[in-house]
PDB file of C-alpha atoms in Angstrom:
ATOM      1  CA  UNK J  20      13.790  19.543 -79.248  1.00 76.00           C
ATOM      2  CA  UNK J  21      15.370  22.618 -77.631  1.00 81.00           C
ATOM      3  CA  UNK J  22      11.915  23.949 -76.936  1.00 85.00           C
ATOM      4  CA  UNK J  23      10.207  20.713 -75.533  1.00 86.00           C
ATOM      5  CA  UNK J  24      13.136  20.882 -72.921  1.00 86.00           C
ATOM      6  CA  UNK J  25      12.670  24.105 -71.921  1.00 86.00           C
ATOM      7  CA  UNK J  26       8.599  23.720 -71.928  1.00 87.00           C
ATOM      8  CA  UNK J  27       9.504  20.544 -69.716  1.00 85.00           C
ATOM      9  CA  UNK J  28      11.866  22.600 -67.488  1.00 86.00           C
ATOM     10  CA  UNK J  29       9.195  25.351 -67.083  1.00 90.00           C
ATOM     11  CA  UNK J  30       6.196  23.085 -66.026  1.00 90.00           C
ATOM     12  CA  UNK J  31       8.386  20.805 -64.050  1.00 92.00           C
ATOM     13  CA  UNK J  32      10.119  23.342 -61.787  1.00 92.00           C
ATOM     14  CA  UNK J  33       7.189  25.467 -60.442  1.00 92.00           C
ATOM     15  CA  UNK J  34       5.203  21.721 -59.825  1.00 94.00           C
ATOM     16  CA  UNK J  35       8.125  20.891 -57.614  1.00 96.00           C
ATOM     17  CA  UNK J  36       7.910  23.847 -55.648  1.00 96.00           C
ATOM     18  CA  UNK J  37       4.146  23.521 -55.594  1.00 96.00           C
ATOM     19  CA  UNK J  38       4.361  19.841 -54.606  1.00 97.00           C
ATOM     20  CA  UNK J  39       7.096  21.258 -51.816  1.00 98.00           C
ATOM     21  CA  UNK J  40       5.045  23.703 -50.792  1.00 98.00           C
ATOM     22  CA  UNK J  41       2.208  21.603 -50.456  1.00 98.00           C
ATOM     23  CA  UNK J  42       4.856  18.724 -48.394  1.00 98.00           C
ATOM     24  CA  UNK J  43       5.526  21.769 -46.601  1.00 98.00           C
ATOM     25  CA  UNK J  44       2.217  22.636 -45.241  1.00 98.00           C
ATOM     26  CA  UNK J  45       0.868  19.038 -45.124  1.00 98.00           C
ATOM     27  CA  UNK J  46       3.482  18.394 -42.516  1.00 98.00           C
ATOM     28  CA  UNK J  47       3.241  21.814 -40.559  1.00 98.00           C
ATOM     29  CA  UNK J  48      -0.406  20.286 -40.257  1.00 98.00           C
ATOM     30  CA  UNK J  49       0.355  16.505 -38.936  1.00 98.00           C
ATOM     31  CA  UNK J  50       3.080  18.293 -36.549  1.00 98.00           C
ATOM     32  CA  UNK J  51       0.250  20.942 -35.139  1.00 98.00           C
ATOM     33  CA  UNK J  52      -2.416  17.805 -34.861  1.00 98.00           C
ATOM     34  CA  UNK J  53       0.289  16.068 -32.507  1.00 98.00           C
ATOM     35  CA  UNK J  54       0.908  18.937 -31.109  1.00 98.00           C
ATOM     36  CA  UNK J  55      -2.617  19.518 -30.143  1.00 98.00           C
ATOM     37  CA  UNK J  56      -3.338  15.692 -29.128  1.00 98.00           C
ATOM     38  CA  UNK J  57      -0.126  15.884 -26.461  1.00 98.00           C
ATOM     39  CA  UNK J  58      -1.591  18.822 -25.169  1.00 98.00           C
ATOM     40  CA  UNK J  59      -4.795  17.013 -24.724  1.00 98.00           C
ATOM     41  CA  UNK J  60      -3.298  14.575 -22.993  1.00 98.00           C
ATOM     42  CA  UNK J  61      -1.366  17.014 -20.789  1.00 98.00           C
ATOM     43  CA  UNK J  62      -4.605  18.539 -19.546  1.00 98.00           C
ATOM     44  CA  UNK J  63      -5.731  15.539 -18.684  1.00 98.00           C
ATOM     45  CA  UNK J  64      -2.740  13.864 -16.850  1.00 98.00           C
ATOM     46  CA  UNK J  65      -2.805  17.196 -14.805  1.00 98.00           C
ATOM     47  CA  UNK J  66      -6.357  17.213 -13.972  1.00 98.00           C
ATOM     48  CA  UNK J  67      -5.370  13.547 -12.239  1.00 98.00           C
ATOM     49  CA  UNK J  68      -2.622  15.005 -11.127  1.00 98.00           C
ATOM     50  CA  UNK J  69      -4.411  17.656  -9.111  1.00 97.00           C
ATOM     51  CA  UNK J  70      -7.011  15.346  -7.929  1.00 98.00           C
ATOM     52  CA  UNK J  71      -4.189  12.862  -6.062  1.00 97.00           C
ATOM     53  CA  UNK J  72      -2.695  16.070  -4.643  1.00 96.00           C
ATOM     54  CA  UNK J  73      -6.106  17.538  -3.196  1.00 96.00           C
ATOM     55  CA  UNK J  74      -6.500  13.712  -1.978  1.00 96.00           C
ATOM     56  CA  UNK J  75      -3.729  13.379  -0.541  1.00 91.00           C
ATOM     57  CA  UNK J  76      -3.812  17.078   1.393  1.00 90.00           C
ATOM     58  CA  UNK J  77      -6.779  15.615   2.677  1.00 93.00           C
ATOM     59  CA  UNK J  78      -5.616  12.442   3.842  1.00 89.00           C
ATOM     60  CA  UNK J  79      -2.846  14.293   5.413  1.00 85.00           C
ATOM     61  CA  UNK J  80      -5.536  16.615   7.499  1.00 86.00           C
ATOM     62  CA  UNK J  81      -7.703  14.181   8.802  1.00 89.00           C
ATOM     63  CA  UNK J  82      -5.063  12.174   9.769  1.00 85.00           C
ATOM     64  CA  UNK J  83      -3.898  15.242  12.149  1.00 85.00           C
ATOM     65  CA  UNK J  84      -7.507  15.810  12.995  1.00 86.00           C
ATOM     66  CA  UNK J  85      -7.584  13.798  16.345  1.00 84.00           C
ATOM     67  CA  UNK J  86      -8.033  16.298  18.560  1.00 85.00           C
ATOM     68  CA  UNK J  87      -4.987  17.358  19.737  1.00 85.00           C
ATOM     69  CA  UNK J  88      -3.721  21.093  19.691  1.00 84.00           C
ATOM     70  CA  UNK J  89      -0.394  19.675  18.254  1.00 82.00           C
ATOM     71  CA  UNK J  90       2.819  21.676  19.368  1.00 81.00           C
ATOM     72  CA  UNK J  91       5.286  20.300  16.090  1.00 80.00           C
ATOM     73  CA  UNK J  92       9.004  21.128  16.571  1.00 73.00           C
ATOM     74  CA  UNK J  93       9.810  21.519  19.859  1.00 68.00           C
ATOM     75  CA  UNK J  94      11.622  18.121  20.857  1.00 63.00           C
ATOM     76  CA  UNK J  95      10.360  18.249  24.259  1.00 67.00           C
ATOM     77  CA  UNK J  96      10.938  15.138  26.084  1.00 71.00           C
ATOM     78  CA  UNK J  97      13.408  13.454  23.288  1.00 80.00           C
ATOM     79  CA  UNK J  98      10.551  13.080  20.678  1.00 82.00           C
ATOM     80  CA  UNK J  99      11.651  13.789  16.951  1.00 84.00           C
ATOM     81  CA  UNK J 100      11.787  17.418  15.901  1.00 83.00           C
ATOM     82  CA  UNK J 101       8.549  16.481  13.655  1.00 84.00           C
ATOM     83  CA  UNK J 102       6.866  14.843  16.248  1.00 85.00           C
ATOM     84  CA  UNK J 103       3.667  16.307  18.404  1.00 85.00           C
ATOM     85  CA  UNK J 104       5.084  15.810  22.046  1.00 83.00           C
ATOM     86  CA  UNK J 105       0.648  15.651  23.083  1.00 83.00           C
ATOM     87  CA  UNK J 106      -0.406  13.021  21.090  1.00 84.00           C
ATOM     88  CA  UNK J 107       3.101  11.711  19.186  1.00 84.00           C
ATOM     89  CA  UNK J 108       2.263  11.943  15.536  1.00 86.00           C
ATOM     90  CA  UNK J 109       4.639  13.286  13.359  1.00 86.00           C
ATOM     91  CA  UNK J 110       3.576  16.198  10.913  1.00 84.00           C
ATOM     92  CA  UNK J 111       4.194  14.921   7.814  1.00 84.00           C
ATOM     93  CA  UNK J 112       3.769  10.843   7.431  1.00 82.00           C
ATOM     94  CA  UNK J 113       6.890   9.257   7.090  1.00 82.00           C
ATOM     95  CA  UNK J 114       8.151   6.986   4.094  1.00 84.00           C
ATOM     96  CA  UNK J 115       7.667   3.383   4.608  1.00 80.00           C
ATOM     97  CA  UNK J 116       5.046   1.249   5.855  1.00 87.00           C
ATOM     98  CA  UNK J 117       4.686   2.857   9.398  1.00 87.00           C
ATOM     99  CA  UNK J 118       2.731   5.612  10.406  1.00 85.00           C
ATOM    100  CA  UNK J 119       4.736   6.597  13.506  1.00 86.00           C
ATOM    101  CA  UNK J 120       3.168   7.275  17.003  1.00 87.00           C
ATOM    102  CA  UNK J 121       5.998   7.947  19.277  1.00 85.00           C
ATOM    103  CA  UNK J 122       5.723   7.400  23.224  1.00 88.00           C
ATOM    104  CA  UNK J 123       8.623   8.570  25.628  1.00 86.00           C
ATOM    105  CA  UNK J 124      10.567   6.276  27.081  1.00 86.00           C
ATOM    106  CA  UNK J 125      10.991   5.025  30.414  1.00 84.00           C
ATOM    107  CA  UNK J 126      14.047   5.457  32.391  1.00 79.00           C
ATOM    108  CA  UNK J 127      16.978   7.771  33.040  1.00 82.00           C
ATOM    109  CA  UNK J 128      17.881   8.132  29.054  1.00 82.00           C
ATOM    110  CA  UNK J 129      15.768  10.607  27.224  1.00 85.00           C
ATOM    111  CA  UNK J 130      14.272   9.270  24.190  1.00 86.00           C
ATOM    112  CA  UNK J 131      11.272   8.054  22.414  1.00 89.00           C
ATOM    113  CA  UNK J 132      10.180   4.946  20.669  1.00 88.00           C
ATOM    114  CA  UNK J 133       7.802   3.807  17.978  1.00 90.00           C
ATOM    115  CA  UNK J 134       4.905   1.878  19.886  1.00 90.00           C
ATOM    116  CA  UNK J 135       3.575   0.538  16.337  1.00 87.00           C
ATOM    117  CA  UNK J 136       7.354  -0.470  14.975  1.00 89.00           C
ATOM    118  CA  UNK J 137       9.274  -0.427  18.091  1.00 85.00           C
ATOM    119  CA  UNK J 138      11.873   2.380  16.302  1.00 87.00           C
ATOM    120  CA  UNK J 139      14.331   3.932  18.964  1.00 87.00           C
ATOM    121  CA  UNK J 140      15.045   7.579  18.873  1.00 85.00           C
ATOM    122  CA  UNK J 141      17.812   9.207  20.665  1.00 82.00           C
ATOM    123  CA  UNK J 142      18.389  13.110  20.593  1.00 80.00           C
ATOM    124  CA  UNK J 143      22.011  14.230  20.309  1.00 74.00           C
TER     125      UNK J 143
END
């Protein structure tokens, strides 16, 4: 009897560090498969990524290719500090649903306005 339990506990012990071993490896495996699909899946959300960017740099040029020699930043005339005095397009397009042309104003306040949205714009 003696020696049935140790023959048990001889065969049993190294087949649960063989079955370990083998959990061991089988889920280092799944875990580098995952790893490998995310990364998949990151190369391909990037590529889109890239392509809105380059889409949207180009959207952004040809809507400053009208022609004008634009002179950005210097708030001549009360126009926004982003906003082309010449032809009254800002540099970069603003949030929200207008694409802002601004005009100066008439009269003895200096100022601009919106001639799309009708926005005011007072320098201080």
């Amino acid at each position: 009897m003696r020696d049935a339990f140790f023959l048990g506990v001889i065969l049993v012990v190294p087949a649960a560090l063989v079955i370990a071993l083998l959990y061991s490896l089988a889920k280092f495996a799944w875990a580098a498969y995952q790893d490998w699909r995310l990364f998949r899946e990151l190369n391909v959300i990037q590529a889109e990524s890239a392509a809105r960017r380059e889409h949207k740099r180009a959207d952004r040029q040809k809507r400053l290719d009208n022609g004008c020699e634009h002179a950005f930043g210097t708030g001549l005339g009360g126009f926004p500090p982003n906003a082309c005095p010449k032809c009254g397009i800002e540099r970069e397009k603003p949030m929200g649903r207008c694409d802002h042309v601004w005009r100066r104003k008439d009269g003895p306040v200096i100022g601009s306005y919106c001639e799309k949205c009708g926005k005011q714009y007072q320098p201080e």
